mmCIF file of C-alpha atoms and ligand atoms in Angstrom:
data_model
loop_
_atom_site.group_PDB
_atom_site.id
_atom_site.type_symbol
_atom_site.label_atom_id
_atom_site.label_comp_id
_atom_site.label_asym_id
_atom_site.label_seq_id
_atom_site.Cartn_x
_atom_site.Cartn_y
_atom_site.Cartn_z
ATOM 1 C CA MET L 25 0.000 0.000 0.000
ATOM 2 C CA ALA L 26 1.326 3.461 -0.891
ATOM 3 C CA ASN L 27 1.171 6.410 1.531
ATOM 4 C CA ILE L 28 -0.723 9.574 0.520
ATOM 5 C CA LEU L 29 -0.289 12.662 2.717
ATOM 6 C CA VAL L 30 -3.189 15.118 2.911
ATOM 7 C CA VAL L 31 -2.469 18.425 4.669
ATOM 8 C CA ASP L 32 -5.236 20.840 5.601
ATOM 9 C CA ASP L 33 -5.978 22.834 8.747
ATOM 10 C CA ARG L 34 -9.711 22.102 8.454
ATOM 11 C CA GLU L 35 -10.921 18.792 9.793
ATOM 12 C CA ASP L 36 -14.015 18.732 7.518
ATOM 13 C CA LYS L 37 -11.880 19.195 4.394
ATOM 14 C CA LEU L 38 -9.479 16.481 5.545
ATOM 15 C CA LEU L 39 -12.370 14.082 6.022
ATOM 16 C CA ALA L 40 -13.822 14.958 2.625
ATOM 17 C CA LEU L 41 -10.497 14.353 0.881
ATOM 18 C CA ASP L 42 -10.024 11.107 2.839
ATOM 19 C CA SER L 43 -13.403 9.745 1.791
ATOM 20 C CA ILE L 44 -12.744 10.578 -1.899
ATOM 21 C CA LEU L 45 -9.324 8.947 -1.830
ATOM 22 C CA ALA L 46 -10.551 5.873 0.091
ATOM 23 C CA ASP L 47 -11.632 4.409 -3.281
ATOM 24 C CA LEU L 48 -7.980 4.104 -4.301
ATOM 25 C CA GLY L 49 -7.374 1.616 -1.484
ATOM 26 C CA GLU L 50 -4.128 3.260 -0.389
ATOM 27 C CA ASN L 51 -3.019 4.506 3.026
ATOM 28 C CA VAL L 52 -4.222 8.118 3.468
ATOM 29 C CA VAL L 53 -2.357 10.001 6.230
ATOM 30 C CA LYS L 54 -3.991 13.231 7.448
ATOM 31 C CA ALA L 55 -2.019 16.174 8.836
ATOM 32 C CA LYS L 56 -3.690 19.288 10.297
ATOM 33 C CA SER L 57 -0.706 21.596 9.885
ATOM 34 C CA GLY L 58 2.521 22.049 7.983
ATOM 35 C CA ARG L 59 4.513 21.090 11.075
ATOM 36 C CA GLU L 60 2.573 17.863 11.557
ATOM 37 C CA ALA L 61 3.090 17.063 7.855
ATOM 38 C CA LEU L 62 6.837 17.606 8.237
ATOM 39 C CA ARG L 63 6.890 15.209 11.188
ATOM 40 C CA TYR L 64 5.286 12.463 9.088
ATOM 41 C CA LEU L 65 7.678 13.153 6.240
ATOM 42 C CA LEU L 66 10.612 12.695 8.562
ATOM 43 C CA ARG L 67 9.839 9.015 9.088
ATOM 44 C CA ASN L 68 7.874 7.921 6.015
ATOM 45 C CA ASP L 69 7.935 7.957 2.254
ATOM 46 C CA PHE L 70 4.848 9.226 0.413
ATOM 47 C CA ALA L 71 3.647 8.682 -3.125
ATOM 48 C CA VAL L 72 2.156 12.200 -3.243
ATOM 49 C CA ILE L 73 1.331 15.152 -0.928
ATOM 50 C CA LEU L 74 -1.914 17.110 -1.209
ATOM 51 C CA LEU L 75 -1.069 20.453 0.370
ATOM 52 C CA ASP L 76 -3.546 23.193 1.209
ATOM 53 C CA VAL L 77 -2.092 26.627 0.421
ATOM 54 C CA ASN L 78 -4.008 28.670 2.988
ATOM 55 C CA MET L 79 -3.147 27.437 6.456
ATOM 56 C CA PRO L 80 -2.450 29.346 9.683
ATOM 57 C CA GLY L 81 1.114 29.104 10.998
ATOM 58 C CA LEU L 82 3.221 27.523 8.249
ATOM 59 C CA ASN L 83 1.248 28.092 5.071
ATOM 60 C CA GLY L 84 1.390 25.665 2.132
ATOM 61 C CA PHE L 85 4.283 27.397 0.365
ATOM 62 C CA GLU L 86 6.452 27.590 3.475
ATOM 63 C CA THR L 87 5.720 23.945 4.197
ATOM 64 C CA ALA L 88 6.637 23.030 0.571
ATOM 65 C CA LYS L 89 9.943 24.890 0.894
ATOM 66 C CA LEU L 90 10.837 22.864 3.990
ATOM 67 C CA ILE L 91 9.702 19.603 2.347
ATOM 68 C CA ARG L 92 11.971 20.301 -0.629
ATOM 69 C CA SER L 93 14.929 21.125 1.604
ATOM 70 C CA ARG L 94 15.037 17.586 3.043
ATOM 71 C CA ALA L 95 16.775 14.801 1.115
ATOM 72 C CA ARG L 96 14.092 12.224 1.875
ATOM 73 C CA SER L 97 11.252 14.318 0.423
ATOM 74 C CA GLU L 98 13.069 16.533 -2.061
ATOM 75 C CA SER L 99 11.387 14.844 -5.012
ATOM 76 C CA THR L 100 8.050 13.752 -3.482
ATOM 77 C CA PRO L 101 5.303 15.085 -5.782
ATOM 78 C CA ILE L 102 3.271 17.962 -4.240
ATOM 79 C CA ILE L 103 -0.220 18.915 -5.420
ATOM 80 C CA PHE L 104 -1.336 22.315 -4.100
ATOM 81 C CA VAL L 105 -4.967 22.748 -3.223
ATOM 82 C CA THR L 106 -6.117 26.321 -3.708
ATOM 83 C CA SER L 107 -9.378 28.172 -4.230
ATOM 84 C CA LEU L 108 -10.355 29.481 -7.603
ATOM 85 C CA SER L 109 -10.169 33.098 -6.370
ATOM 86 C CA ASP L 110 -6.501 32.752 -5.349
ATOM 87 C CA SER L 111 -5.577 30.469 -8.184
ATOM 88 C CA GLU L 112 -3.741 32.883 -10.485
ATOM 89 C CA ARG L 113 -1.221 34.098 -7.903
ATOM 90 C CA ASN L 114 -0.892 30.778 -6.089
ATOM 91 C CA ILE L 115 -0.405 28.568 -9.115
ATOM 92 C CA ALA L 116 2.638 30.551 -10.334
ATOM 93 C CA GLU L 117 4.224 30.552 -6.888
ATOM 94 C CA GLY L 118 3.401 26.880 -6.356
ATOM 95 C CA TYR L 119 5.162 25.832 -9.516
ATOM 96 C CA ALA L 120 8.159 27.961 -8.590
ATOM 97 C CA LEU L 121 8.380 25.964 -5.348
ATOM 98 C CA GLY L 122 8.455 22.673 -7.163
ATOM 99 C CA ALA L 123 4.775 21.712 -7.200
ATOM 100 C CA VAL L 124 3.979 19.131 -9.792
ATOM 101 C CA ASP L 125 0.293 19.986 -10.062
ATOM 102 C CA TYR L 126 -2.535 21.883 -8.431
ATOM 103 C CA MET L 127 -6.215 21.324 -7.630
ATOM 104 C CA LEU L 128 -8.846 23.996 -7.471
ATOM 105 C CA THR L 129 -11.567 23.973 -4.849
ATOM 106 C CA PRO L 130 -14.273 22.954 -4.872
ATOM 107 C CA ILE L 131 -12.645 19.621 -5.593
ATOM 108 C CA VAL L 132 -14.083 17.407 -8.329
ATOM 109 C CA PRO L 133 -13.718 13.902 -6.868
ATOM 110 C CA GLU L 134 -13.047 12.090 -10.154
ATOM 111 C CA ILE L 135 -10.271 14.532 -11.137
ATOM 112 C CA LEU L 136 -8.667 14.229 -7.692
ATOM 113 C CA LYS L 137 -8.746 10.424 -7.783
ATOM 114 C CA THR L 138 -7.304 10.315 -11.292
ATOM 115 C CA LYS L 139 -4.473 12.724 -10.494
ATOM 116 C CA VAL L 140 -3.536 11.049 -7.210
ATOM 117 C CA GLY L 141 -3.866 7.616 -8.869
ATOM 118 C CA VAL L 142 -1.325 8.643 -11.526
ATOM 119 C CA PHE L 143 1.205 9.629 -8.854
ATOM 120 C CA VAL L 144 0.626 6.447 -6.864
ATOM 121 C CA GLU L 145 1.244 4.431 -10.032
ATOM 122 C CA LEU L 146 4.396 6.424 -10.741
ATOM 123 C CA TYR L 147 5.566 5.873 -7.169
ATOM 124 C CA ARG L 148 5.063 2.124 -7.486
ATOM 125 C CA LYS L 149 6.922 1.980 -10.803
ATOM 126 C CA THR L 150 9.768 4.062 -9.448
ATOM 127 C CA ALA L 151 9.996 1.780 -6.403
ATOM 128 C CA LYS L 152 10.102 -1.249 -8.703
ATOM 129 C CA VAL L 153 12.812 0.295 -10.875
ATOM 130 C CA LYS L 154 14.772 1.141 -7.722
ATOM 131 C CA GLU L 155 14.397 -2.424 -6.502
ATOM 132 C CA GLN L 156 15.539 -3.803 -9.858
ATOM 133 C CA ALA L 157 18.476 -1.392 -9.888
ATOM 134 C CA ALA L 158 19.441 -2.613 -6.416
ATOM 135 C CA GLN L 159 19.171 -6.221 -7.568
ATOM 136 C CA LEU L 160 21.263 -5.405 -10.604
ATOM 137 C CA GLN L 161 23.805 -3.714 -8.399
ATOM 138 C CA GLN L 162 23.866 -6.819 -6.215
ATOM 139 C CA ILE L 163 24.397 -9.016 -9.286
ATOM 140 C CA ILE L 164 27.216 -6.742 -10.465
ATOM 141 C CA VAL L 165 28.826 -6.931 -7.017
ATOM 142 C CA GLU L 166 28.498 -10.732 -7.009
ATOM 143 C CA GLN L 167 29.872 -10.982 -10.537
ATOM 144 C CA LYS L 168 32.806 -8.791 -9.627
ATOM 145 C CA SER L 169 33.545 -10.928 -6.616
ATOM 146 C CA ALA L 170 33.237 -14.101 -8.741
ATOM 147 C CA GLN L 171 35.588 -12.599 -11.315
ATOM 148 C CA HIS L 172 38.004 -11.747 -8.561
ATOM 149 C CA GLU L 173 37.802 -15.299 -7.268
ATOM 150 C CA ILE L 174 38.339 -16.737 -10.763
ATOM 151 C CA HIS L 175 41.291 -14.430 -11.239
ATOM 152 C CA ASN L 176 42.818 -15.648 -7.958
ATOM 153 C CA LEU L 177 42.156 -19.278 -8.853
ATOM 154 C CA ASN L 178 43.713 -18.739 -12.266
ATOM 155 C CA GLN L 179 46.789 -17.264 -10.682
ATOM 156 C CA GLU L 180 47.002 -20.214 -8.320
ATOM 157 C CA LEU L 181 46.579 -22.588 -11.236
ATOM 158 C CA GLU L 182 49.241 -20.826 -13.254
ATOM 159 C CA ALA L 183 51.626 -21.078 -10.327
ATOM 160 C CA ARG L 184 50.831 -24.781 -10.030
ATOM 161 C CA VAL L 185 51.403 -25.300 -13.740
ATOM 162 C CA VAL L 186 54.812 -23.664 -13.386
ATOM 163 C CA ASP L 187 55.599 -25.929 -10.413
ATOM 164 C CA LEU L 188 54.340 -28.993 -12.242
ATOM 165 C CA SER L 189 56.302 -28.163 -15.391
ATOM 166 C CA ALA L 190 59.445 -27.819 -13.298
ATOM 167 C CA MET L 191 58.699 -31.153 -11.588
ATOM 168 C CA ASN L 192 57.966 -32.746 -14.942
ATOM 169 C CA LYS L 193 61.238 -31.524 -16.353
ATOM 170 C CA GLU L 194 63.057 -32.867 -13.329
ATOM 171 C CA LEU L 195 61.314 -36.227 -13.675
ATOM 172 C CA GLU L 196 62.166 -36.405 -17.349
ATOM 173 C CA THR L 197 65.779 -35.640 -16.560
ATOM 174 C CA VAL L 198 65.782 -38.442 -13.986
ATOM 175 C CA THR L 199 64.139 -40.799 -16.491
ATOM 176 C CA TYR L 200 66.686 -39.895 -19.113
ATOM 177 C CA SER L 201 69.632 -40.455 -16.738
ATOM 178 C CA LEU L 202 68.157 -43.726 -15.513
ATOM 179 C CA ALA L 203 67.565 -45.046 -19.018
ATOM 180 C CA HIS L 204 71.021 -43.908 -20.028
ATOM 181 C CA ASP L 205 72.817 -45.382 -17.013
ATOM 182 C CA LEU L 206 70.923 -48.676 -17.115
ATOM 183 C CA ARG L 207 72.245 -49.414 -20.576
ATOM 184 C CA ALA L 208 75.832 -50.112 -19.471
ATOM 185 C CA PRO L 209 75.019 -52.919 -16.963
ATOM 186 C CA LEU L 210 72.454 -54.265 -19.390
ATOM 187 C CA ARG L 211 75.069 -54.441 -22.131
ATOM 188 C CA SER L 212 77.367 -56.364 -19.847
ATOM 189 C CA MET L 213 74.528 -58.795 -18.972
ATOM 190 C CA GLN L 214 73.878 -59.226 -22.666
ATOM 191 C CA SER L 215 77.515 -59.935 -23.483
ATOM 192 C CA PHE L 216 77.945 -62.370 -20.569
ATOM 193 C CA ALA L 217 74.829 -64.267 -21.624
ATOM 194 C CA HIS L 218 76.169 -64.244 -25.160
ATOM 195 C CA MET L 219 79.527 -65.605 -23.950
ATOM 196 C CA LEU L 220 77.736 -68.331 -22.021
ATOM 197 C CA LEU L 221 75.999 -69.425 -25.204
ATOM 198 C CA GLU L 222 79.035 -69.086 -27.439
ATOM 199 C CA ASP L 223 81.928 -70.290 -25.273
ATOM 200 C CA TYR L 224 80.295 -72.474 -22.627
ATOM 201 C CA SER L 225 77.502 -73.983 -24.620
ATOM 202 C CA GLU L 226 78.920 -77.502 -24.351
ATOM 203 C CA LYS L 227 79.380 -77.281 -20.615
ATOM 204 C CA LEU L 228 75.718 -76.317 -20.109
ATOM 205 C CA ASP L 229 72.886 -78.760 -20.309
ATOM 206 C CA GLN L 230 69.758 -78.083 -22.358
ATOM 207 C CA GLN L 231 68.061 -76.161 -19.539
ATOM 208 C CA GLY L 232 71.159 -74.030 -18.857
ATOM 209 C CA ARG L 233 71.298 -73.051 -22.524
ATOM 210 C CA GLU L 234 67.587 -72.190 -22.456
ATOM 211 C CA PHE L 235 68.143 -69.952 -19.418
ATOM 212 C CA ALA L 236 71.010 -68.136 -21.126
ATOM 213 C CA ARG L 237 68.884 -67.688 -24.248
ATOM 214 C CA ARG L 238 66.083 -66.204 -22.191
ATOM 215 C CA ILE L 239 68.506 -63.766 -20.528
ATOM 216 C CA THR L 240 69.616 -62.646 -23.997
ATOM 217 C CA GLU L 241 66.055 -62.218 -25.204
ATOM 218 C CA SER L 242 64.853 -60.326 -22.141
ATOM 219 C CA SER L 243 67.833 -58.034 -22.139
ATOM 220 C CA LYS L 244 67.241 -57.327 -25.820
ATOM 221 C CA ARG L 245 63.673 -56.322 -25.021
ATOM 222 C CA MET L 246 64.867 -54.152 -22.184
ATOM 223 C CA ASP L 247 67.425 -52.523 -24.435
ATOM 224 C CA THR L 248 64.707 -51.635 -26.941
ATOM 225 C CA LEU L 249 62.612 -50.178 -24.138
ATOM 226 C CA LEU L 250 65.512 -48.077 -22.822
ATOM 227 C CA GLU L 251 66.272 -46.881 -26.326
ATOM 228 C CA ASP L 252 62.640 -45.841 -26.799
ATOM 229 C CA ILE L 253 62.559 -44.043 -23.446
ATOM 230 C CA LEU L 254 65.759 -42.215 -24.351
ATOM 231 C CA SER L 255 64.296 -41.159 -27.694
ATOM 232 C CA TYR L 256 61.150 -39.958 -25.958
ATOM 233 C CA SER L 257 63.102 -37.979 -23.324
ATOM 234 C CA LEU L 258 65.340 -36.466 -25.959
ATOM 235 C CA LEU L 259 62.273 -34.966 -27.601
ATOM 236 C CA THR L 260 61.824 -32.787 -24.501
ATOM 237 C CA HIS L 261 65.450 -31.824 -24.115
ATOM 238 C CA THR L 262 66.509 -31.220 -27.695
ATOM 239 C CA GLU L 263 66.328 -27.741 -29.175
ATOM 240 C CA PHE L 264 64.431 -28.039 -32.425
ATOM 241 C CA GLU L 265 65.363 -26.357 -35.667
ATOM 242 C CA HIS L 266 62.584 -26.417 -38.191
ATOM 243 C CA ASN L 267 63.412 -26.585 -41.865
ATOM 244 C CA SER L 268 61.807 -27.369 -45.142
ATOM 245 C CA ILE L 269 61.854 -31.168 -45.348
ATOM 246 C CA ASP L 270 61.903 -33.231 -48.510
ATOM 247 C CA LEU L 271 59.255 -35.749 -47.519
ATOM 248 C CA GLU L 272 59.933 -38.002 -50.505
ATOM 249 C CA GLU L 273 63.478 -38.518 -49.297
ATOM 250 C CA ILE L 274 62.501 -39.099 -45.670
ATOM 251 C CA VAL L 275 59.752 -41.594 -46.516
ATOM 252 C CA ALA L 276 62.082 -43.479 -48.902
ATOM 253 C CA GLY L 277 64.730 -43.623 -46.128
ATOM 254 C CA VAL L 278 62.234 -44.961 -43.579
ATOM 255 C CA ILE L 279 60.926 -47.634 -45.971
ATOM 256 C CA ASP L 280 64.519 -48.603 -46.619
ATOM 257 C CA GLN L 281 65.101 -48.949 -42.875
ATOM 258 C CA LEU L 282 62.090 -51.262 -42.661
ATOM 259 C CA ASP L 283 63.130 -53.213 -45.757
ATOM 260 C CA ARG L 284 63.785 -56.482 -43.936
ATOM 261 C CA ASP L 285 60.368 -56.425 -42.343
ATOM 262 C CA VAL L 286 58.702 -55.438 -45.620
ATOM 263 C CA LYS L 287 60.350 -58.324 -47.440
ATOM 264 C CA GLU L 288 59.696 -60.839 -44.681
ATOM 265 C CA LYS L 289 56.002 -60.018 -44.675
ATOM 266 C CA ASN L 290 55.841 -59.604 -48.409
ATOM 267 C CA ALA L 291 54.233 -56.236 -47.683
ATOM 268 C CA GLU L 292 53.006 -53.819 -50.296
ATOM 269 C CA VAL L 293 53.961 -50.185 -49.655
ATOM 270 C CA ASN L 294 52.353 -47.666 -52.013
ATOM 271 C CA VAL L 295 53.615 -44.114 -51.873
ATOM 272 C CA GLU L 296 51.472 -41.704 -53.864
ATOM 273 C CA HIS L 297 53.944 -39.338 -55.505
ATOM 274 C CA PRO L 298 54.628 -36.516 -55.294
ATOM 275 C CA LEU L 299 54.601 -36.022 -51.529
ATOM 276 C CA ASP L 300 54.342 -32.391 -50.414
ATOM 277 C CA ASN L 301 57.176 -30.908 -48.433
ATOM 278 C CA VAL L 302 56.680 -29.722 -44.862
ATOM 279 C CA ILE L 303 58.411 -27.574 -42.264
ATOM 280 C CA ALA L 304 59.687 -29.951 -39.615
ATOM 281 C CA HIS L 305 62.608 -31.209 -37.589
ATOM 282 C CA ARG L 306 64.334 -33.765 -39.757
ATOM 283 C CA ALA L 307 65.356 -36.390 -37.182
ATOM 284 C CA THR L 308 62.011 -36.186 -35.370
ATOM 285 C CA MET L 309 60.138 -36.525 -38.632
ATOM 286 C CA GLN L 310 62.129 -39.664 -39.421
ATOM 287 C CA GLN L 311 61.362 -41.106 -36.031
ATOM 288 C CA VAL L 312 57.655 -40.289 -36.238
ATOM 289 C CA LEU L 313 57.278 -41.878 -39.676
ATOM 290 C CA LEU L 314 59.369 -44.878 -38.672
ATOM 291 C CA ASN L 315 56.981 -45.532 -35.775
ATOM 292 C CA LEU L 316 53.828 -45.055 -37.842
ATOM 293 C CA ILE L 317 54.942 -47.101 -40.849
ATOM 294 C CA GLY L 318 56.487 -49.691 -38.517
ATOM 295 C CA ASN L 319 53.144 -50.039 -36.707
ATOM 296 C CA ALA L 320 51.297 -50.280 -40.041
ATOM 297 C CA LEU L 321 53.490 -53.274 -40.883
ATOM 298 C CA LYS L 322 53.287 -54.780 -37.431
ATOM 299 C CA PHE L 323 49.611 -54.645 -36.477
ATOM 300 C CA VAL L 324 48.357 -56.891 -39.279
ATOM 301 C CA PRO L 325 46.934 -60.387 -38.748
ATOM 302 C CA ALA L 326 49.513 -63.069 -39.563
ATOM 303 C CA GLU L 327 47.452 -64.503 -42.437
ATOM 304 C CA ARG L 328 47.001 -61.130 -44.163
ATOM 305 C CA THR L 329 49.542 -59.491 -46.486
ATOM 306 C CA PRO L 330 50.227 -55.971 -45.209
ATOM 307 C CA SER L 331 49.264 -53.238 -47.627
ATOM 308 C CA ILE L 332 50.257 -49.685 -46.759
ATOM 309 C CA ARG L 333 49.315 -46.481 -48.531
ATOM 310 C CA ILE L 334 51.139 -43.196 -47.906
ATOM 311 C CA TRP L 335 50.011 -39.880 -49.355
ATOM 312 C CA THR L 336 49.794 -36.146 -48.657
ATOM 313 C CA GLN L 337 47.081 -33.538 -49.064
ATOM 314 C CA LYS L 338 47.411 -29.756 -48.913
ATOM 315 C CA ARG L 339 45.091 -28.151 -46.360
ATOM 316 C CA ASN L 340 45.433 -24.353 -46.469
ATOM 317 C CA SER L 341 48.768 -23.587 -44.819
ATOM 318 C CA ARG L 342 49.294 -27.192 -43.765
ATOM 319 C CA VAL L 343 50.035 -30.549 -45.277
ATOM 320 C CA ARG L 344 48.320 -33.698 -44.037
ATOM 321 C CA ILE L 345 50.418 -36.849 -44.248
ATOM 322 C CA SER L 346 48.368 -40.059 -44.059
ATOM 323 C CA ILE L 347 49.512 -43.625 -43.458
ATOM 324 C CA GLN L 348 46.825 -46.198 -44.060
ATOM 325 C CA ASP L 349 47.091 -49.883 -43.290
ATOM 326 C CA ASN L 350 44.881 -52.945 -43.727
ATOM 327 C CA GLY L 351 45.647 -54.228 -40.261
ATOM 328 C CA ILE L 352 43.685 -55.204 -37.186
ATOM 329 C CA GLY L 353 42.308 -51.691 -36.613
ATOM 330 C CA ILE L 354 41.409 -50.106 -33.299
ATOM 331 C CA ALA L 355 37.930 -50.314 -31.810
ATOM 332 C CA GLN L 356 38.159 -47.958 -28.864
ATOM 333 C CA TYR L 357 40.467 -45.923 -26.656
ATOM 334 C CA GLN L 358 41.772 -44.265 -29.787
ATOM 335 C CA GLU L 359 43.070 -41.228 -27.842
ATOM 336 C CA ARG L 360 44.663 -43.396 -25.175
ATOM 337 C CA ILE L 361 47.128 -45.153 -27.451
ATOM 338 C CA PHE L 362 49.090 -41.912 -27.841
ATOM 339 C CA GLY L 363 49.956 -42.040 -24.121
ATOM 340 C CA LEU L 364 53.269 -43.345 -22.839
ATOM 341 C CA PHE L 365 53.320 -47.155 -22.331
ATOM 342 C CA GLU L 366 49.702 -47.457 -23.485
ATOM 343 C CA ARG L 367 49.169 -50.666 -25.433
ATOM 344 C CA LEU L 368 46.013 -52.455 -26.528
ATOM 345 C CA HIS L 369 47.746 -55.740 -27.220
ATOM 346 C CA SER L 370 49.929 -58.083 -25.263
ATOM 347 C CA ASN L 371 53.586 -58.514 -26.002
ATOM 348 C CA ASP L 372 52.907 -62.081 -27.083
ATOM 349 C CA ASP L 373 50.447 -60.984 -29.770
ATOM 350 C CA TYR L 374 52.446 -58.010 -31.044
ATOM 351 C CA PRO L 375 55.825 -57.137 -29.476
ATOM 352 C CA GLY L 376 56.401 -53.531 -28.518
ATOM 353 C CA THR L 377 57.089 -51.047 -25.758
ATOM 354 C CA GLY L 378 54.101 -48.695 -25.961
ATOM 355 C CA VAL L 379 56.380 -45.724 -26.513
ATOM 356 C CA GLY L 380 56.123 -45.363 -30.309
ATOM 357 C CA LEU L 381 52.902 -43.359 -30.519
ATOM 358 C CA ALA L 382 53.880 -41.264 -27.461
ATOM 359 C CA ILE L 383 56.950 -40.259 -29.482
ATOM 360 C CA VAL L 384 54.651 -39.455 -32.415
ATOM 361 C CA ARG L 385 52.462 -37.276 -30.194
ATOM 362 C CA LYS L 386 55.292 -35.393 -28.533
ATOM 363 C CA GLY L 387 57.271 -35.036 -31.771
ATOM 364 C CA VAL L 388 54.321 -33.673 -33.755
ATOM 365 C CA GLU L 389 53.340 -31.303 -30.942
ATOM 366 C CA ARG L 390 56.862 -29.966 -30.700
ATOM 367 C CA MET L 391 56.906 -29.386 -34.446
ATOM 368 C CA GLY L 392 53.699 -27.331 -34.116
ATOM 369 C CA GLY L 393 51.528 -29.934 -35.796
ATOM 370 C CA ARG L 394 48.445 -32.032 -35.153
ATOM 371 C CA PHE L 395 47.790 -35.741 -35.322
ATOM 372 C CA GLY L 396 44.935 -38.197 -35.278
ATOM 373 C CA LEU L 397 43.566 -41.396 -36.680
ATOM 374 C CA ASP L 398 40.538 -42.975 -38.314
ATOM 375 C CA SER L 399 40.221 -46.648 -37.623
ATOM 376 C CA LYS L 400 37.791 -49.520 -37.846
ATOM 377 C CA GLU L 401 38.376 -52.717 -35.971
ATOM 378 C CA GLY L 402 39.253 -55.538 -38.312
ATOM 379 C CA THR L 403 39.711 -53.496 -41.477
ATOM 380 C CA GLY L 404 42.611 -51.197 -40.754
ATOM 381 C CA SER L 405 43.674 -47.762 -39.550
ATOM 382 C CA CYS L 406 44.662 -44.474 -41.088
ATOM 383 C CA PHE L 407 47.009 -42.395 -38.928
ATOM 384 C CA TRP L 408 47.531 -38.800 -40.015
ATOM 385 C CA LEU L 409 49.590 -35.819 -39.019
ATOM 386 C CA GLU L 410 49.447 -32.223 -40.163
ATOM 387 C CA LEU L 411 52.457 -29.943 -40.346
ATOM 388 C CA PRO L 412 53.080 -26.470 -41.757
ATOM 389 C CA LYS L 413 53.502 -26.482 -45.513
ATOM 390 C CA ALA L 414 57.026 -25.697 -46.765
ATOM 391 C CA GLU L 415 57.333 -22.331 -48.529
ATOM 392 C CA GLY L 416 57.182 -22.376 -52.283
ATOM 393 C CA GLU L 417 54.488 -25.028 -52.173
ATOM 394 C CA ASN L 418 51.335 -23.930 -53.973
ATOM 395 C CA CYS L 419 47.829 -24.637 -52.800
HETATM 396 P P1 ADP W 509 53.940 -50.387 -29.589
HETATM 397 O O1 ADP W 509 53.866 -50.413 -31.094
HETATM 398 O O2 ADP W 509 55.319 -50.458 -29.098
HETATM 399 O O3 ADP W 509 53.018 -51.330 -28.955
HETATM 400 P P2 ADP W 509 52.824 -47.756 -29.866
HETATM 401 O O4 ADP W 509 52.871 -46.613 -28.912
HETATM 402 O O5 ADP W 509 53.428 -47.577 -31.191
HETATM 403 O O6 ADP W 509 53.454 -48.966 -29.098
HETATM 404 O O7 ADP W 509 51.328 -48.172 -30.041
HETATM 405 C C1 ADP W 509 50.492 -48.275 -28.925
HETATM 406 C C2 ADP W 509 49.363 -49.261 -29.178
HETATM 407 O O8 ADP W 509 48.464 -48.722 -30.167
HETATM 408 C C3 ADP W 509 49.809 -50.558 -29.768
HETATM 409 O O9 ADP W 509 50.230 -51.450 -28.770
HETATM 410 C C4 ADP W 509 48.569 -51.056 -30.473
HETATM 411 O O10 ADP W 509 47.690 -51.637 -29.562
HETATM 412 C C5 ADP W 509 47.948 -49.764 -30.978
HETATM 413 N N1 ADP W 509 48.358 -49.473 -32.378
HETATM 414 C C6 ADP W 509 49.320 -48.634 -32.801
HETATM 415 N N2 ADP W 509 49.375 -48.595 -34.147
HETATM 416 C C7 ADP W 509 48.408 -49.409 -34.590
HETATM 417 C C8 ADP W 509 47.948 -49.815 -35.900
HETATM 418 N N3 ADP W 509 48.491 -49.312 -37.029
HETATM 419 N N4 ADP W 509 46.909 -50.670 -35.969
HETATM 420 C C9 ADP W 509 46.337 -51.157 -34.835
HETATM 421 N N5 ADP W 509 46.719 -50.852 -33.589
HETATM 422 C C10 ADP W 509 47.754 -49.984 -33.458
#
C-alpha cells in the first residue's frame, strides 16, 4: 500500500479528501498543519502530498519549501490545493516551489482520484525500478567478486602449472639419466649371456642353454625399451630447428630402414607421388614416420599381407600426411594409445614397448603440428599428421 499525505488545517476538508481517496485503497495520512506534515515526512515515504495553500502558521508554500529542503522528500510530488479566487497568484508561486500539479476547490472527486492515482502508479513503478536497480547492483557486485575469485584461482593454477612443469622436467631428466645409465650394466649382462651361449655352450645342459637364451632375449627387449625411453626424453630436451623437409626422401629412407620387415612379410607399400614438403625437424620426422609405418606393418593379422598407402594432401597452410594400413584396426580408446606405455595388445600378440605413438604425439606437438587417426576394428587404420607447408608449395 502506498502512503498519501493530505495536509489541511480544516478537519471537515481532511475528512472529505479522505473519503474521496478511500476508493484508491491506499493509506491516506492526514495532517492538520505544515509542522505535523513535516513530522510524518521525517519518518515515512509518500507517493504524493496534497497540500492546502491557505493554512495558519506555516502556510502551504512555506511547508513546501521545507519539504523540498530535506533529502528524503526533495522529489516527493506535491499537489497544491487552492481556491479558484486565489488560483492565479498561487499557481505561479506553487510551480516555482516545485509543485507538480494543483487542484482547485471545490474539488471534483473524479479529477482528484485520477491525479492522485497517476502519482501512486508512478511511485510504485519508481519503487520497482529502484528495486531492480538494487538487484542489478547486487548481481554486479556478485559478478565482480566471482571474477576476482576466478582471477585468484587462475593465478594459483598458473603457479601450479609452473611448479608442475618444473617437476615434470626434473622427472624427465631423472628418467633420461636412468635409461642412459641402465644401458651399461644391461650391455654387460647381454655380453655375458652371449659368452655363455658361445663359449660355454657344451658345458651347459639343455636347460642351462635355455636360461642363457632367455637372458639374452629379455635383455634385448629391455634394451629396446631403454632406447625408446631415451628417444622420448630427448624430444623434450633437444632444441628443435625447423626446416623445409623433402618428404619423398625421408619416406624413402624410412621404408629402406624397414626393408627387412617389408620383405619378410611380403608387404606392399604404395607411396602416392609426389609427396608435399613440410616444415619440420628432420630427425624427429624420421622417427615419427618410422613408428607409424612400422606399426602399419606390425599390427596386421599373420594370415594377411600388409598393404600400406602413404600420401599427402594440402590443407590451407598445412600438409596432411596419411599412413593407411589394412591391419587389425582399433575399436576404442583411440586417444589413449598416444599415451606413454599405453598398449592395446599383449607382447605375445604383437611385441612392442608402448612408446612409439607417445613419441609421435610429442614429436608432432613440438613441431607445431596435429595428429589423429581414423580406424575400424578388423579393417585397418589411417594415422595422419598435419604440419606447416614448406614455402614455395602452392595450394
Ligand atoms: P607399440 O607399437 O610399441 O606397442 P605404440 O605406442 O606404437 O606402441 O602403439 C600403442 C598401441 O596402439 C599398440 O600397442 C597397439 O595396440 C595400438 N596401435 C598402434 N598402431 C596401430 C595400428 N596401425 N593398428 C592397430 N593398432 C595400433
